[in-house]
Short mmCIF file of C-alpha atoms in Angstrom, two decimals:
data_model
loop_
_atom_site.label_atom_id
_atom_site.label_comp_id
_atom_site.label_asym_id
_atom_site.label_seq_id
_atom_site.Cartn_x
_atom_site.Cartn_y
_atom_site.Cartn_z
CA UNK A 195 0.00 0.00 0.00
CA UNK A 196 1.07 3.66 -0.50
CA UNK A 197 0.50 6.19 2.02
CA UNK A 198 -2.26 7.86 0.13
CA UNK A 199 -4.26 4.48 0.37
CA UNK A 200 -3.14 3.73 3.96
CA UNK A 201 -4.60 7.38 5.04
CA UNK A 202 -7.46 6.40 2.77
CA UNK A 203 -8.17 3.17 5.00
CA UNK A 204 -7.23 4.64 8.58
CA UNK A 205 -9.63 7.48 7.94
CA UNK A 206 -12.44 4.67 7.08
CA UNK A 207 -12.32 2.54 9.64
CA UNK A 208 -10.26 4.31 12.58
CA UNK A 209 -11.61 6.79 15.15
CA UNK A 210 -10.73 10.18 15.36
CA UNK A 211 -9.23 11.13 18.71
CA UNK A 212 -5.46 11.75 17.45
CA UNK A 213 -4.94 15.04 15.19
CA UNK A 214 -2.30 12.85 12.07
CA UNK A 215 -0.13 14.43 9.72
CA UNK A 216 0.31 12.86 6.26
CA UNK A 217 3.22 10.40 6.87
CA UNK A 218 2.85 6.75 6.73
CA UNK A 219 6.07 5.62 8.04
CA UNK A 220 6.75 1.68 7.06
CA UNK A 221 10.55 1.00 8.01
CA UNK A 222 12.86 2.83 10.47
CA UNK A 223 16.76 2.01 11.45
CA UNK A 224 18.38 4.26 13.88
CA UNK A 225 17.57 8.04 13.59
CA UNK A 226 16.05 7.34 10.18
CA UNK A 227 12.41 6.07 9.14
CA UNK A 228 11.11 5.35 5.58
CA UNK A 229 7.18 6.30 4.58
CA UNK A 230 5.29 3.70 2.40
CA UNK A 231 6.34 5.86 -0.84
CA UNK A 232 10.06 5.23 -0.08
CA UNK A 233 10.58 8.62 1.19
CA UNK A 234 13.50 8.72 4.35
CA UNK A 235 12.91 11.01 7.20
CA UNK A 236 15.42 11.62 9.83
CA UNK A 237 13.08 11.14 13.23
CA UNK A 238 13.66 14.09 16.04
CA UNK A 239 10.27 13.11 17.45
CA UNK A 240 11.60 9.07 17.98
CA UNK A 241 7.83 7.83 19.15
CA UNK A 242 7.71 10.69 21.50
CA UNK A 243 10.66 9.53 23.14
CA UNK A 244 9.71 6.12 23.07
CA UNK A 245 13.00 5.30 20.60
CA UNK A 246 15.49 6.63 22.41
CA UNK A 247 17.92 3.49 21.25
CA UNK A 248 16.33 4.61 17.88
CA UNK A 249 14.08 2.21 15.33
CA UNK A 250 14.78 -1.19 15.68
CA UNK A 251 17.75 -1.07 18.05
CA UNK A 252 19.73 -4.57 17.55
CA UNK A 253 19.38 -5.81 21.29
CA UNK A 254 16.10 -5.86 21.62
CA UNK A 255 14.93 -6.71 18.47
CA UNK A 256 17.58 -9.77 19.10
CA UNK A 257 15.62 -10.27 23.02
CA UNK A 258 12.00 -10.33 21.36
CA UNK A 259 12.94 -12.85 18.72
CA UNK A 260 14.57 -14.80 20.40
CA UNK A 261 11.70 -14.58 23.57
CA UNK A 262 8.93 -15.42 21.32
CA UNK A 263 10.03 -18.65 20.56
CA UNK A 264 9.99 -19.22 24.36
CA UNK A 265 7.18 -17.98 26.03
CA UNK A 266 5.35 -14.69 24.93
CA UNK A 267 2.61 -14.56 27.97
CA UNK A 268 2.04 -16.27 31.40
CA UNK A 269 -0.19 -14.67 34.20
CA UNK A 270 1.14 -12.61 36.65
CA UNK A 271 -0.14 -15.56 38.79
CA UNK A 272 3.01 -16.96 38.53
CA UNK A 273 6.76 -15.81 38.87
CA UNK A 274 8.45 -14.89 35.26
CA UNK A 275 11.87 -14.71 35.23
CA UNK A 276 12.61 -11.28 32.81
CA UNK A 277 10.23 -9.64 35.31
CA UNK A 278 12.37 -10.43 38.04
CA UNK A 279 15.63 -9.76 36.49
CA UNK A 280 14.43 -5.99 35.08
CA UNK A 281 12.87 -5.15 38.38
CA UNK A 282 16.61 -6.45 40.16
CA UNK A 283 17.98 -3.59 37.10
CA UNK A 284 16.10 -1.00 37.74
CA UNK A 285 16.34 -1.00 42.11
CA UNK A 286 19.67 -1.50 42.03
CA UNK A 287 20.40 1.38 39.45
CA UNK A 288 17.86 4.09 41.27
CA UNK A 289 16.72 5.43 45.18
CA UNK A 290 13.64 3.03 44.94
CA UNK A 291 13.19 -1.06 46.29
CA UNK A 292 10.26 -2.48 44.87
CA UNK A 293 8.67 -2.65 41.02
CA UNK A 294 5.38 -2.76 39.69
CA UNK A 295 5.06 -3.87 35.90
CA UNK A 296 2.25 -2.13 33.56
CA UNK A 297 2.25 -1.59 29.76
CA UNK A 298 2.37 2.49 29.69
CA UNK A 299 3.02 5.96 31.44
CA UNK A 300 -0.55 6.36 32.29
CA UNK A 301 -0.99 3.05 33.83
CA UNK A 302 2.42 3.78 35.59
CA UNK A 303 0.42 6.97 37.30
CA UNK A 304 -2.65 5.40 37.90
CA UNK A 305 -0.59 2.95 39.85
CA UNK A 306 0.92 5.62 41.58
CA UNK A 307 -2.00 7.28 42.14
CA UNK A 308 -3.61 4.39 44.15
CA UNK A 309 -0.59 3.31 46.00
CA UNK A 310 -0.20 7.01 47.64
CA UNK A 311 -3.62 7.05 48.59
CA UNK A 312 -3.31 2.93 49.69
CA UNK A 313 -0.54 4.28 51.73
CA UNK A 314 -2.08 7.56 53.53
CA UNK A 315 -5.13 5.58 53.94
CA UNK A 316 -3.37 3.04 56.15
CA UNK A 317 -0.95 5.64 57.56
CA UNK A 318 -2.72 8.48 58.43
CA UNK A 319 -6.68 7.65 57.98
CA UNK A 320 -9.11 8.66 55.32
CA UNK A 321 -8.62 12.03 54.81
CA UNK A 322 -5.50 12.05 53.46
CA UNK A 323 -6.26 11.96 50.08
CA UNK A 324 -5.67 14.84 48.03
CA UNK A 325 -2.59 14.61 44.83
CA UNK A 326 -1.18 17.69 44.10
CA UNK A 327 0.10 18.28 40.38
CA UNK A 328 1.49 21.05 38.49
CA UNK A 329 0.49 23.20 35.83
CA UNK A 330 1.31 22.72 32.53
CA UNK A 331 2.23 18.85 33.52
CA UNK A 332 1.21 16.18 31.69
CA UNK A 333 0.49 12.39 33.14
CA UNK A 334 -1.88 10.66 31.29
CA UNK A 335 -5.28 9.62 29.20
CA UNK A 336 -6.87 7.45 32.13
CA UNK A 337 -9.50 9.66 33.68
CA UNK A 338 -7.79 9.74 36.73
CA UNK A 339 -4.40 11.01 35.19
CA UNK A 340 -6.18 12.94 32.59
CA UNK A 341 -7.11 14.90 36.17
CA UNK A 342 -3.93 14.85 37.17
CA UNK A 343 -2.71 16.45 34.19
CA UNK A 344 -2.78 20.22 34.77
CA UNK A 345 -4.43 21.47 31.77
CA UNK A 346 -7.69 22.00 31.27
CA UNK A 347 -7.63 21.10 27.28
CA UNK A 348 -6.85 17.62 28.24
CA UNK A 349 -10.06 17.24 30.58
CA UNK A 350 -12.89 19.09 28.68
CA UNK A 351 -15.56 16.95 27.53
CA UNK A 352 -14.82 14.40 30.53
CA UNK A 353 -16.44 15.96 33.49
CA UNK A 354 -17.32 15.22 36.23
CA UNK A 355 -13.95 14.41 36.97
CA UNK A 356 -12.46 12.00 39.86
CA UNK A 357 -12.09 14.40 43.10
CA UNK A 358 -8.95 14.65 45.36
CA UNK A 359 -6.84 16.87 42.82
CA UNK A 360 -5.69 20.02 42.68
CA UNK A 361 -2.91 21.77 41.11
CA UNK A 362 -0.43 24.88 41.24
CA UNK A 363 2.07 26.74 39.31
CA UNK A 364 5.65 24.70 38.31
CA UNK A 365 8.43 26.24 39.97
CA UNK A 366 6.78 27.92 42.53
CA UNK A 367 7.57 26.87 45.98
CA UNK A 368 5.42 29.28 47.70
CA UNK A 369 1.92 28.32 45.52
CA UNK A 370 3.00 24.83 46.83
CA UNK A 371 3.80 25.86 50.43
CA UNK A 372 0.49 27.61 50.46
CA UNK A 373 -1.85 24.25 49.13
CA UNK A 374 -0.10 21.49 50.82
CA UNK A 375 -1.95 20.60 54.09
CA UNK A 376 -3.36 18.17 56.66
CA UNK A 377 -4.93 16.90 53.62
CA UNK A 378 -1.96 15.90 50.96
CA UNK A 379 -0.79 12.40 50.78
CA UNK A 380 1.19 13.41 47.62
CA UNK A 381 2.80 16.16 45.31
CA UNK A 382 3.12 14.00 41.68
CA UNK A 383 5.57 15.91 39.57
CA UNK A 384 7.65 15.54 36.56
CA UNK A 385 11.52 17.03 37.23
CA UNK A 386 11.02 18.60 33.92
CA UNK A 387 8.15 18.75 32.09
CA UNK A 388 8.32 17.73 28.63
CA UNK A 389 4.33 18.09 27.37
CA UNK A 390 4.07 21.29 28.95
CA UNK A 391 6.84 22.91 27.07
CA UNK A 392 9.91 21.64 28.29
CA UNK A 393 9.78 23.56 31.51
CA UNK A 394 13.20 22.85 33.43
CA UNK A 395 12.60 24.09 37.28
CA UNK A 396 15.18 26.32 39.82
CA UNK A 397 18.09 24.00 40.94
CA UNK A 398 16.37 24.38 44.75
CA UNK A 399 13.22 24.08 43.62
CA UNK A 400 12.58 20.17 43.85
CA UNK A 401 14.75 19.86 46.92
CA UNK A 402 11.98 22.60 48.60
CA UNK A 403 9.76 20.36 47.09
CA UNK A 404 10.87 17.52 49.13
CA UNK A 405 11.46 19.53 52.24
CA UNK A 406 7.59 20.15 52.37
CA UNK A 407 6.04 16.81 51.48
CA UNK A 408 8.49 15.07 54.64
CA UNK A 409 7.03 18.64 57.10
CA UNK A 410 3.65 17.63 55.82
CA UNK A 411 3.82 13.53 55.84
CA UNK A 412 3.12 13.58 51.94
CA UNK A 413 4.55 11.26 49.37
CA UNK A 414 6.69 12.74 46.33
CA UNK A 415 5.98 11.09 43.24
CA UNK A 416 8.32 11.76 39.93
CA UNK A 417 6.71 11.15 36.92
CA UNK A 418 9.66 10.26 34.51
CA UNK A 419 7.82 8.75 31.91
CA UNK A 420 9.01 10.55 29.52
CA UNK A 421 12.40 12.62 31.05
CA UNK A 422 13.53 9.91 32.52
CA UNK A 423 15.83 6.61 31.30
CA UNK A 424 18.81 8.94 29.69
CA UNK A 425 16.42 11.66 27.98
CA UNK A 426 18.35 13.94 30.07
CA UNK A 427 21.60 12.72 30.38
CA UNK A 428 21.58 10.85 33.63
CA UNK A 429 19.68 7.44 34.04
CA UNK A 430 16.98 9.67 36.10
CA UNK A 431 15.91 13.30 35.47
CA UNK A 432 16.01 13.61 39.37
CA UNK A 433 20.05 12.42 39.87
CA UNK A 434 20.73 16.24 38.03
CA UNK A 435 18.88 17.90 41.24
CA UNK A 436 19.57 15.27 44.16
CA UNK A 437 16.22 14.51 45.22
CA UNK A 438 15.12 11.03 45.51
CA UNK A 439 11.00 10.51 45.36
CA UNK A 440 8.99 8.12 47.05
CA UNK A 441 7.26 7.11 44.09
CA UNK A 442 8.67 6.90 40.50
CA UNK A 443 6.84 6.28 37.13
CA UNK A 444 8.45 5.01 34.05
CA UNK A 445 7.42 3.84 30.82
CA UNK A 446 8.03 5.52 26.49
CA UNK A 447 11.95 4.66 26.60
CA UNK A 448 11.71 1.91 28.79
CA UNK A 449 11.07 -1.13 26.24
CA UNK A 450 13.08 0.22 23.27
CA UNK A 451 9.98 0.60 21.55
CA UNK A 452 7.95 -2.73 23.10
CA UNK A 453 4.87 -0.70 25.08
CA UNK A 454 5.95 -1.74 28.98
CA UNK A 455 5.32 1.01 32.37
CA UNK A 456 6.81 0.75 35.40
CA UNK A 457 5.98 1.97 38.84
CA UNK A 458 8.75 2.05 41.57
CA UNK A 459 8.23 2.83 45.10
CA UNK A 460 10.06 2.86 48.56
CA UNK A 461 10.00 -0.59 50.92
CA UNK A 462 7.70 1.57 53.26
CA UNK A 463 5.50 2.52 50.54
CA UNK A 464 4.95 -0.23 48.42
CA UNK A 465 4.47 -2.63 51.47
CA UNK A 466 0.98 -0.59 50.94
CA UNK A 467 0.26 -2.64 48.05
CA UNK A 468 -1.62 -6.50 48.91
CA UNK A 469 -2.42 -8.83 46.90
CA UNK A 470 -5.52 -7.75 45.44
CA UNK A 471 -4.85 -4.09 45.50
CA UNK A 472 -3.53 -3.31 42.15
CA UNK A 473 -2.45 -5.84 38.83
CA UNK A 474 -2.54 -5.82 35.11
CA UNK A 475 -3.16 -8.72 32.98
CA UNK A 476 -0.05 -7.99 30.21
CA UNK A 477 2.50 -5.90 32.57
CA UNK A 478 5.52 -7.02 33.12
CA UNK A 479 4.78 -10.06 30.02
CA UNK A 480 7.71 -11.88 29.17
CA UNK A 481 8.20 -10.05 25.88
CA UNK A 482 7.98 -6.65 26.98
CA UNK A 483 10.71 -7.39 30.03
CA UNK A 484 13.36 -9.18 27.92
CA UNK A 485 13.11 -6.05 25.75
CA UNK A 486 13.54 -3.32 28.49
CA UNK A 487 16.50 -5.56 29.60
CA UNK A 488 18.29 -5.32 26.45
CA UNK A 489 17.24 -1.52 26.18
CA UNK A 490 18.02 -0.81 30.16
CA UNK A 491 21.42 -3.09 29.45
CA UNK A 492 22.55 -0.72 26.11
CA UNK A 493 21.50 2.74 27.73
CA UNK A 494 23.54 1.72 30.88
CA UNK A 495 26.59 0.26 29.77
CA UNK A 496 26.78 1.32 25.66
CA UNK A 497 28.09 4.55 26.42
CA UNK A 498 24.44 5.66 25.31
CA UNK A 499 24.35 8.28 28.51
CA UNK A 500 27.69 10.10 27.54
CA UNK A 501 26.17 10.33 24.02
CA UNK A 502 23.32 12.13 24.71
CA UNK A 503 25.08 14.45 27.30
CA UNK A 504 27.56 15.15 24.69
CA UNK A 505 25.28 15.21 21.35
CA UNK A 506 22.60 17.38 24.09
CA UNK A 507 24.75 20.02 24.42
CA UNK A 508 26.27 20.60 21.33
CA UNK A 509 22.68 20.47 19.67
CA UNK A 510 21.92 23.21 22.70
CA UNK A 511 24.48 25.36 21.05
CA UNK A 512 23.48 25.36 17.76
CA UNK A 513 19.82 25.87 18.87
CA UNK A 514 21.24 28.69 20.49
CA UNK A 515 22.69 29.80 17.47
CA UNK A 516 19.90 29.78 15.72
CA UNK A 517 17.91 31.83 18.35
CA UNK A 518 20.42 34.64 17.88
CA UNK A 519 19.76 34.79 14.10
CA UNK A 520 15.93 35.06 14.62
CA UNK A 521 14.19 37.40 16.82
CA UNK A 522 11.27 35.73 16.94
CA UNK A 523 13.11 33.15 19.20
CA UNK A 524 12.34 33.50 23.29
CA UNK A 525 14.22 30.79 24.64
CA UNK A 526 16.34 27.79 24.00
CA UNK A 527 15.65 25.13 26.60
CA UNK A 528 16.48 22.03 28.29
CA UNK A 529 18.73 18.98 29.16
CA UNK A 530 20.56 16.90 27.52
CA UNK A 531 18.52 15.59 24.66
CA UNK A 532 14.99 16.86 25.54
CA UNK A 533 15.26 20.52 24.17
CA UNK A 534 13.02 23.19 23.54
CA UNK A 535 12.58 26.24 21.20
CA UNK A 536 10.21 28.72 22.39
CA UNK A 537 8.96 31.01 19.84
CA UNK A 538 6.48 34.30 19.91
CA UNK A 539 4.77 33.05 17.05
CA UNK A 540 2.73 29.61 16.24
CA UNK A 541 5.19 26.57 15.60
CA UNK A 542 3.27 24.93 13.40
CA UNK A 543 4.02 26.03 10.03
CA UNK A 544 8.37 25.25 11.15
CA UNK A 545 7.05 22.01 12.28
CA UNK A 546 5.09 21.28 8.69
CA UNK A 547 8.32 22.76 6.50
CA UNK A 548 10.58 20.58 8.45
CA UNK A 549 8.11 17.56 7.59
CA UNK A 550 8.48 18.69 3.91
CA UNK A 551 12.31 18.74 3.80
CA UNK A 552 12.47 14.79 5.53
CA UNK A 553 13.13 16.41 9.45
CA UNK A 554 10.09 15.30 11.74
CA UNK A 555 10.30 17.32 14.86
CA UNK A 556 6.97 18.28 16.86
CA UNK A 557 5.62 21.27 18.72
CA UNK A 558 3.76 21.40 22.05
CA UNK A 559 1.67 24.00 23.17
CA UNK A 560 1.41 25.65 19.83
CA UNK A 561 4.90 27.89 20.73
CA UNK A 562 7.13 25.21 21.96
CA UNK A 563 9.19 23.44 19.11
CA UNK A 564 10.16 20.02 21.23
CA UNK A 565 13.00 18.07 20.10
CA UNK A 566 13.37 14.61 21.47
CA UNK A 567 15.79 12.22 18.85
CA UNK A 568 17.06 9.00 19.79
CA UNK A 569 19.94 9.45 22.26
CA UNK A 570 22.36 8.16 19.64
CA UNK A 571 22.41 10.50 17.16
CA UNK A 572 25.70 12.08 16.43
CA UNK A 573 26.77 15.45 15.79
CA UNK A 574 26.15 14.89 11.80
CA UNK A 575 22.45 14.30 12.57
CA UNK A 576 22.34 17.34 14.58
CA UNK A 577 24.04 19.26 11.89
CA UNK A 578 21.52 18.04 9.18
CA UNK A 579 18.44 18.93 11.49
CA UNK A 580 19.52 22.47 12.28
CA UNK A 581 20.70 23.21 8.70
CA UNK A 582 17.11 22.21 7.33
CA UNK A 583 15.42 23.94 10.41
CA UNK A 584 17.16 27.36 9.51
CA UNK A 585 16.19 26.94 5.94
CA UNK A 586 12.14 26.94 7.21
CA UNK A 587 13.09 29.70 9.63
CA UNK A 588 14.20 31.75 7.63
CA UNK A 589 11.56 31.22 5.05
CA UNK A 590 9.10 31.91 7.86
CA UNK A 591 6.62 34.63 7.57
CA UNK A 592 5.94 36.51 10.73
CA UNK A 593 3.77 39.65 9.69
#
């Protein structure tokens, strides 16, 4: 099929509920994907930072051939090896003791979700059970992280909504100091938010953060599902501001492009969790594990980290460059390789030139140009993307 009969065919028989551009992509290999007419893209969008190995990364494309031949599903009934061995990975490698295995971000929150209230419940009694959130964050589609998620647009059409939220500025200790109470068994944040904008908080502001959750007995919950796992340049987004949570939610990067969340918590906290509480029929399947152990494996020990902290900044820099060429740039953004590009005018036309030149890069928050490429590109990819993203500047119109 080509991609006009492929659109032809998803517009038929699919629903609506995701805004798609015209691109059927059919192959992808590193940084690179190929549409069903043969054209080649080079992918600064990577599945939303789901590819962060990029397409088809050897390892786990090795892991998921060869698991499939083994076993592909057994019940969470029973004890499954990969399971064990990824949740071993990721304890020993971060602040947190215990894993929970689901198949995205938002099931990763929702777990969260329960198991701080599970926890204040049993702690403190039944009134401590609010969540607070940020602004401008972003956790989820479920209706309860849909609430969660700090922006309106996101929850319109869904009300009434689950109670027990509520939700202040990023950034701002002193909104926070001023809504946590008696009531808050948890502040659910991402370190940076990468939805929102690519909003990168103070230095102190996460360890104030921290300081009033333990005054106020509340959890802190990181939502890394999508800064986390190298985006940044450390393993976790929090290691860069020395703040460990109590709760921390994983998923997009995790399976090197297999769908698999995960939800880590504390001893103290998870021990909240009985049997009974909380499951999911395909988390933590065989497939999906031996894939994030292959992916978890390469981004740990291939050198992918010092890539992305290397390739992060020197992208930064010629982001930067551009933003002194064109006035119509606010702000160059970010860490390592989760970058932003604020602009005073509307992205999308820079995000539709790019597409037409074979660069795919995305924009959030119609001013917010969000780049997110695989973590091993090189400097040659970053050269390419900024050379054809200065052409469509410059052909930009801004009057």
């Amino acid at each position: 099929m080509n991609t006009r009969e492929i659109i032809e065919l998803s517009e038929k028989y699919l629903m609506k509920n995701v805004g798609r551009i015209a691109l059927a992509p059919v192959r992808g290999e590193g940084a690179r994907l190929w549409d069903a007419d043969g054209l080649e893209y080079l992918d600064f969008v990577s599945g939303i930072a789901v590819n962060s190995l990029g397409h088809c990364p050897q390892s786990v494309a090795d892991a998921i051939s060869w698991q499939s031949h083994q076993l592909m599903h057994c019940s969470n009934l029973y004890y499954i090896e990969p399971q064990a061995l990824l949740a071993k990975l990721l304890v020993e490698n971060s602040d947190l003791d215990k894993a929970f295995f689901c198949n995205s971000g938002a099931e990763a929150n929702e777990a969260a979700i329960k198991l701080a209230r599970k926890y204040a419940r049993l702690n403190y009694g039944e009134e401590k059970f609010e969540i607070i959130t940020a602004l401008n964050s972003f956790h989820g589609r479920t209706l309860a992280t849909v609430t969660a998620t700090g922006q309106p647009k996101y929850q319109k059409g869904f009300e009434p909504l689950p109670g027990g939220f509520r939700y202040v500025p990023f950034n701002d200790l002193g909104a926070l100091e001023e809504a946590i109470g008696p009531s808050t068994c948890a502040v659910m944040l991402e370190p940076i938010q990468g939805e929102g904008g690519v909003n990168v908080p103070a230095p102190e502001y996460l360890e104030g953060v921290a300081g009033l959750c333990q005054e106020h007995g509340a959890l802190l919950i990181f939502d890394e599902v999508q800064c986390g796992l190298g985006r940044t340049g450390s393993f976790f987004a929090y290691e860069h501001y020395g703040v460990a949570p109590d709760i921390l939610t994983l998923a997009k990067a995790l399976g090197g492009g297999f769908p698999i969340g995960a939800t880590l918590a504390k001893e103290k906290v998870a021990a909240a969790f009985q049997p009974g509480d909380h499951a999911s029929t395909f988390g933590g399947n065989p497939l999906a594990c031996v894939a994030a152990l292959a992916a978890m494996q390469e981004l740990l020990y291939g050198g992918v980290l010092e890539n992305a902290i290397s390739v992060g900044e020197y992208f930064y820099e010629q982001l930067k460059g551009l933003a002194a060429k064109y006035d119509y740039v606010k702000d160059v953004r970010g860490m390592g390789l989760l970058l932003g590009m604020e602009l005073s005018v509307k992205g999308k036309p820079l995000v539709e030139g790019c597409h037409t030149r074979g660069l795919l890069i995305n924009c959030v928050n119609d001013y917010v140009l969000r780049f997110i490429p695989p973590l091993t590109i090189n400097t040659s990819d970053v050269d390419l993307a900024v050379g054809i993203l200065d052409e469509v500047m410059a052909e930009l119109k801004t009057e």
